[in-house]
Short mmCIF file of N, CA and C in Angstrom, two decimals:
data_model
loop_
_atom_site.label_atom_id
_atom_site.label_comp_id
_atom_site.label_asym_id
_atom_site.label_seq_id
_atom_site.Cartn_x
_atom_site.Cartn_y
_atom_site.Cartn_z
N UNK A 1 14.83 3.66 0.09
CA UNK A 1 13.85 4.04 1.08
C UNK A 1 12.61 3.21 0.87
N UNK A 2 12.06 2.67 1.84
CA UNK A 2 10.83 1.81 1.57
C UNK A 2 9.42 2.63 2.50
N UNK A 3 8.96 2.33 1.79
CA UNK A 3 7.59 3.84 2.07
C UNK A 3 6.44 2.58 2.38
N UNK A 4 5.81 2.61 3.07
CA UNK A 4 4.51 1.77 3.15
C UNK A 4 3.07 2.83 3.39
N UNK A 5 2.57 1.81 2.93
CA UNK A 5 0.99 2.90 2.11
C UNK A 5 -0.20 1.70 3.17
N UNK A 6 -1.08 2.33 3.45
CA UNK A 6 -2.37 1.38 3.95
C UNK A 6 -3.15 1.71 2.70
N UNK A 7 -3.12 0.86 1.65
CA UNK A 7 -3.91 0.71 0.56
C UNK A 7 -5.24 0.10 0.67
N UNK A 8 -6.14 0.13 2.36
CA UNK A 8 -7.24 -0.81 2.09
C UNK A 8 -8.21 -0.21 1.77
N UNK A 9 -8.66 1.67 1.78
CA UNK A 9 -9.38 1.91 1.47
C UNK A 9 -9.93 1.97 -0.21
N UNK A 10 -8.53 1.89 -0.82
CA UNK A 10 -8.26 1.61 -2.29
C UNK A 10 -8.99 0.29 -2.89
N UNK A 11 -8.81 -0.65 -1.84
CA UNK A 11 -9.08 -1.93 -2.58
C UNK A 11 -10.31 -2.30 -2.25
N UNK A 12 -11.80 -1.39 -2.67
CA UNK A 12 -13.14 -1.91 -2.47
C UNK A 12 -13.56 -1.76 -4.05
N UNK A 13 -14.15 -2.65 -4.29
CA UNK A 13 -14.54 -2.45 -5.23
C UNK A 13 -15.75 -1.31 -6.23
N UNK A 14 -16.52 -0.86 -5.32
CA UNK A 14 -17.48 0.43 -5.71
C UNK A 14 -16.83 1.71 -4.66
N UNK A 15 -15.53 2.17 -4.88
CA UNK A 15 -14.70 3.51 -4.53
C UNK A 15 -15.90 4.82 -4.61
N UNK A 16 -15.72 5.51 -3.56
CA UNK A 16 -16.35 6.78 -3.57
C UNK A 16 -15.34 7.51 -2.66
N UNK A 17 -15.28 9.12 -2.66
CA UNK A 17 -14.79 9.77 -1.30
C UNK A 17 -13.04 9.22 -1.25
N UNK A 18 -13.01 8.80 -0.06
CA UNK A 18 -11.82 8.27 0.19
C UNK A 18 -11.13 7.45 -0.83
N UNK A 19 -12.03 6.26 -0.91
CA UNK A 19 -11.54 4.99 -1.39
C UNK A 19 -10.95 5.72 -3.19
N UNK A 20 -11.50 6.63 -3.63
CA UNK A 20 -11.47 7.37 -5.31
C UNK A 20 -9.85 7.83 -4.83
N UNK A 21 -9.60 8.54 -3.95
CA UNK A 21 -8.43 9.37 -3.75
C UNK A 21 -7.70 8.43 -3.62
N UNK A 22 -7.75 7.34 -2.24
CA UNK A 22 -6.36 6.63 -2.39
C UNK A 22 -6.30 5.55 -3.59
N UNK A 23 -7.17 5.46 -4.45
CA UNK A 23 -6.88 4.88 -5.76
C UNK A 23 -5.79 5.66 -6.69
N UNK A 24 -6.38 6.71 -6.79
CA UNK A 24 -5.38 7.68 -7.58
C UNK A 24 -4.01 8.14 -7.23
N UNK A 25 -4.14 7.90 -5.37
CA UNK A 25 -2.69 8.20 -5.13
C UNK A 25 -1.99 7.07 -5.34
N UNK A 26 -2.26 5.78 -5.27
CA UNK A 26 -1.89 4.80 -5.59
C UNK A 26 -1.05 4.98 -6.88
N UNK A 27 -1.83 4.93 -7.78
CA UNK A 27 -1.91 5.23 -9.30
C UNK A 27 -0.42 5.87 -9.81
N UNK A 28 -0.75 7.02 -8.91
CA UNK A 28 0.39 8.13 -9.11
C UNK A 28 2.04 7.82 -8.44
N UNK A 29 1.50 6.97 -7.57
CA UNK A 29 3.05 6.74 -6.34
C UNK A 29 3.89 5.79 -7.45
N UNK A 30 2.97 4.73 -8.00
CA UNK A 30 3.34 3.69 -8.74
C UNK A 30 4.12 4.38 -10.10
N UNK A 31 3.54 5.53 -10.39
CA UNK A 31 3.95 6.46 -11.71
C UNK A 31 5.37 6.72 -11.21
N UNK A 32 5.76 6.79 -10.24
CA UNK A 32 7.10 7.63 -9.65
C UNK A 32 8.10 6.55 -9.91
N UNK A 33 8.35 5.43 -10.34
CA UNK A 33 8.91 4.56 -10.53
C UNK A 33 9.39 3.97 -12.16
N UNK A 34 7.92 4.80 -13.10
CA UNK A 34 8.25 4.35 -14.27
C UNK A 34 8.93 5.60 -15.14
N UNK A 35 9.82 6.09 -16.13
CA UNK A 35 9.89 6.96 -16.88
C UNK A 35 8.43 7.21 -18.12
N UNK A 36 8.68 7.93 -18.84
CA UNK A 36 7.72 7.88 -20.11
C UNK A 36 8.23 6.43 -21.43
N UNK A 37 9.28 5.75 -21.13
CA UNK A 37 9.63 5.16 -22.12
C UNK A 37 9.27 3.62 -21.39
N UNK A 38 8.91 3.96 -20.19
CA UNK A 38 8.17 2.30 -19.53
C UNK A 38 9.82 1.75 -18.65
N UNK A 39 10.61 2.45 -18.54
CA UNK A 39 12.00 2.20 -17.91
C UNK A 39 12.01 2.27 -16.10
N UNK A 40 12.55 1.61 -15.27
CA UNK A 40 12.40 2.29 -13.74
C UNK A 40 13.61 3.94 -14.36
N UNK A 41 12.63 4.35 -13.18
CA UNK A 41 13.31 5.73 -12.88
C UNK A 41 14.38 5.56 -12.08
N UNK A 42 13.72 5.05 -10.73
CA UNK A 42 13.58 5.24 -9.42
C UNK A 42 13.99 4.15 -8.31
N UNK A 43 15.22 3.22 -8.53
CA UNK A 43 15.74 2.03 -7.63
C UNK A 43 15.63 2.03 -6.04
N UNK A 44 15.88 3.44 -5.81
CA UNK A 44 16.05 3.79 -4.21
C UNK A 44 14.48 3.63 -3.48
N UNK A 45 13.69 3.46 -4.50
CA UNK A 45 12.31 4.26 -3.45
C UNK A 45 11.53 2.47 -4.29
N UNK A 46 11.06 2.14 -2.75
CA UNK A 46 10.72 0.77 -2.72
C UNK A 46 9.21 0.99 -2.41
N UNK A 47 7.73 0.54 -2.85
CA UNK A 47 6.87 0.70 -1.56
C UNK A 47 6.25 -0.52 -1.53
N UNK A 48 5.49 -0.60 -0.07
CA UNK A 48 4.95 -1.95 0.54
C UNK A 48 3.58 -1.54 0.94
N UNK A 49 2.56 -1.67 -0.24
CA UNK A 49 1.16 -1.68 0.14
C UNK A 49 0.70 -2.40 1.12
N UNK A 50 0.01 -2.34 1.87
CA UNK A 50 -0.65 -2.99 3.32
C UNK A 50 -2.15 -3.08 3.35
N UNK A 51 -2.11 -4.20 2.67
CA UNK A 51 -4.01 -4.80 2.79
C UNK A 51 -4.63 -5.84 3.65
N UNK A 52 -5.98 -5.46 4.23
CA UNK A 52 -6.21 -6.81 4.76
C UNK A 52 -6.93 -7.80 3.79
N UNK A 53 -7.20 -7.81 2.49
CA UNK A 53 -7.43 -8.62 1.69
C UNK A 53 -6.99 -8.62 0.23
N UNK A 54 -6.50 -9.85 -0.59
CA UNK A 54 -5.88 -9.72 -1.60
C UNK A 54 -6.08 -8.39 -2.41
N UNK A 55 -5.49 -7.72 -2.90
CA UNK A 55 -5.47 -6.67 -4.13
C UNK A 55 -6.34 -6.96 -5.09
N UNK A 56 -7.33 -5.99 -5.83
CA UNK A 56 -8.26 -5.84 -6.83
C UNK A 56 -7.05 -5.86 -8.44
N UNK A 57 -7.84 -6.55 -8.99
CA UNK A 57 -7.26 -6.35 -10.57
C UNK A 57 -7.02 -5.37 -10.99
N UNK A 58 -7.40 -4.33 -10.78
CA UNK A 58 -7.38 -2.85 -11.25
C UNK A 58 -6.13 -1.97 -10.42
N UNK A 59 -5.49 -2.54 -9.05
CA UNK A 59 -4.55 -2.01 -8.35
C UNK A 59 -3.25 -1.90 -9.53
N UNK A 60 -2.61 -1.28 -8.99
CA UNK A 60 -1.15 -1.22 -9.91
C UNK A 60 -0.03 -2.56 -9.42
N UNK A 61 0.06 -2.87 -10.51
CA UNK A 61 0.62 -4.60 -10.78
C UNK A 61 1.76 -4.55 -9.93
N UNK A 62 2.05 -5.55 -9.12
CA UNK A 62 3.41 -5.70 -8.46
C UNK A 62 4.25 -5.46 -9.47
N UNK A 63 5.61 -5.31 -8.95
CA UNK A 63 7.22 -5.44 -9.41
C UNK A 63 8.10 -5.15 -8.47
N UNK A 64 9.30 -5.22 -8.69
CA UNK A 64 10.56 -5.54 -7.86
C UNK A 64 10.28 -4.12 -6.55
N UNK A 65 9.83 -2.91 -7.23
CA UNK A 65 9.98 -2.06 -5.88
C UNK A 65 8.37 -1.52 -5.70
N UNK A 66 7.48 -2.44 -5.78
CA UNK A 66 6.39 -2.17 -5.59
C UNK A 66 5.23 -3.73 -5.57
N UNK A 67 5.09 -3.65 -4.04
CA UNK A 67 4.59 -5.05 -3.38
C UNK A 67 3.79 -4.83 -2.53
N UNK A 68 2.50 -5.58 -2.55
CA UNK A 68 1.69 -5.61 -1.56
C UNK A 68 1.88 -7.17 -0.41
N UNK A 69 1.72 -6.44 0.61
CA UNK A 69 1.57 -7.25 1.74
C UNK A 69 0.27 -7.29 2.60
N UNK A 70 -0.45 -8.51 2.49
CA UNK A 70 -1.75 -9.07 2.89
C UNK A 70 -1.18 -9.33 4.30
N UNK A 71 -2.21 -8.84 5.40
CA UNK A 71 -2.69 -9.14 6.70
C UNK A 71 -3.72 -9.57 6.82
N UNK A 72 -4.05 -10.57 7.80
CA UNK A 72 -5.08 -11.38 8.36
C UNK A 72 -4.74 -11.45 9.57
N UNK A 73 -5.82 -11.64 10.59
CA UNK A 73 -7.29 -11.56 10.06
C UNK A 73 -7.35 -10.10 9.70
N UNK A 74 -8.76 -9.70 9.17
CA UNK A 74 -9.01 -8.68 8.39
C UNK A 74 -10.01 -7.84 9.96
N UNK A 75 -10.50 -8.95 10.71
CA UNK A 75 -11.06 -8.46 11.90
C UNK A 75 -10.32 -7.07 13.05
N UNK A 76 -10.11 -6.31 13.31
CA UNK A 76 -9.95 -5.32 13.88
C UNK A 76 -8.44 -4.77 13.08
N UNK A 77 -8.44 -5.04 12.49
CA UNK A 77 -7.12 -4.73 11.21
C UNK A 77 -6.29 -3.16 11.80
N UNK A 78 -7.25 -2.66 11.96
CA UNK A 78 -6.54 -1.44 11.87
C UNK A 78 -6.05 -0.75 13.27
N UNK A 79 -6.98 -1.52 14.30
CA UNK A 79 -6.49 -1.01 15.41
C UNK A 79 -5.81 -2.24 16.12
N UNK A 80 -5.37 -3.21 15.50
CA UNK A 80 -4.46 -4.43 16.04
C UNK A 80 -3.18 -4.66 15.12
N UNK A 81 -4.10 -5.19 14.19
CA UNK A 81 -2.61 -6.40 13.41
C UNK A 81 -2.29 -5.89 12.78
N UNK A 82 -2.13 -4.37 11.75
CA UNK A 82 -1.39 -3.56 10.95
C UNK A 82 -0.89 -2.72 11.68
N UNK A 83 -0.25 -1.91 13.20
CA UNK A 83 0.12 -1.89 14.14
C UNK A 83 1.56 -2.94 14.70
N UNK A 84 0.40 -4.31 14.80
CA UNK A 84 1.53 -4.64 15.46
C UNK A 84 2.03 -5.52 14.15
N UNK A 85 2.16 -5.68 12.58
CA UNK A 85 2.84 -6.17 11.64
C UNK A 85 4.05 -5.16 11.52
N UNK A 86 3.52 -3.56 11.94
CA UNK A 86 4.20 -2.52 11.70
C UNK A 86 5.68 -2.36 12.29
N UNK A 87 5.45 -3.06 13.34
CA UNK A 87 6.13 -3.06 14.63
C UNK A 87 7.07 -4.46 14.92
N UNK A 88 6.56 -5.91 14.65
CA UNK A 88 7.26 -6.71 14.55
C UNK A 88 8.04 -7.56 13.53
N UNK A 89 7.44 -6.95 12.18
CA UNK A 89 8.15 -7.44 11.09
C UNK A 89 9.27 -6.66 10.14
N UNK A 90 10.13 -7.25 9.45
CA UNK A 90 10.86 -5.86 8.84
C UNK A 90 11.37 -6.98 7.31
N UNK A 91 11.84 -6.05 6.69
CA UNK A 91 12.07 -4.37 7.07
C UNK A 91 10.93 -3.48 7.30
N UNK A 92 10.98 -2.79 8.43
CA UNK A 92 9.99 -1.67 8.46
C UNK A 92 10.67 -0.48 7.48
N UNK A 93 8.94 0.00 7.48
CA UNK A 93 8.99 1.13 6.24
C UNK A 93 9.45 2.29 6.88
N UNK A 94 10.22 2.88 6.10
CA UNK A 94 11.09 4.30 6.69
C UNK A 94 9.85 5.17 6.95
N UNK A 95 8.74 5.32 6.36
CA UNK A 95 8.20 6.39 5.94
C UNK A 95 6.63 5.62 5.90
N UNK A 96 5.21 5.83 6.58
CA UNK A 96 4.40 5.17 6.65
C UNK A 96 2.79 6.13 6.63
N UNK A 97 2.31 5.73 5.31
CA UNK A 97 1.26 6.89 4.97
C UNK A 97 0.31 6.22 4.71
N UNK A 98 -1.12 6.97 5.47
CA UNK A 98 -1.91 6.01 5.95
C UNK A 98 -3.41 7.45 5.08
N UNK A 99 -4.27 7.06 4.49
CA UNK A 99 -4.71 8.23 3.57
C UNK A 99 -5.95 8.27 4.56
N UNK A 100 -6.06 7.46 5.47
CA UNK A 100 -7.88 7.76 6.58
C UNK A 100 -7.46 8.33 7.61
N UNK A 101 -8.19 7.86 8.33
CA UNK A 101 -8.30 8.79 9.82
C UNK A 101 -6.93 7.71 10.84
N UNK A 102 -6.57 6.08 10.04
CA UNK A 102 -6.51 5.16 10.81
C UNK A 102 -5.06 5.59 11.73
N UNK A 103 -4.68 5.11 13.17
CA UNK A 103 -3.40 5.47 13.34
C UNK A 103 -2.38 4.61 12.67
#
């Protein structure tokens, strides 16, 4: 199952409110993948972060079922080109969770 996340409120660098929460859910989604011994758990469940600008150092590190995908332009992002990336590229995500108000 491939789950896609709009990780952009995550990736500012001075987080308050929103941006604190979808850090942590981040944090935690990424946890669902590792055991306690640092092993995957979890092969079936893939996710595809969705940013309009590269990922912060502090995000949770790529690997095989956990990847961010950069959109540009970053200009009306949310009510254009993460929409229509949603829509014309694939694999689309089974499952698409968005932590703001954005559609």
């Amino acid at each position: 199952m491939l789950i896609g996340i709009d990780g952009n409120e995550a990736n500012t660098k001075s987080r308050v409110g929103i941006g604190e929460y979808s850090f942590e859910l981040l944090k935690q989604f990424k946890r669902f993948q590792i055991s306690p011994s640092g092993t995957h758990v979890t092969n079936n469940l893939k996710f595809q972060i969705y940013l309009k600008s590269n990922p912060l150092l502090d995000l949770p590190e790529e690997s095989e079922n956990w990847q961010y995908r950069v959109i540009r332009p970053g200009k009306l992002w949310t009510q254009w080109r993460l929409p229509l990336d949603l829509y014309l590229n694939s694999p689309r995500p089974d499952v698409f969770f968005s932590p703001s108000h954005y559609a």
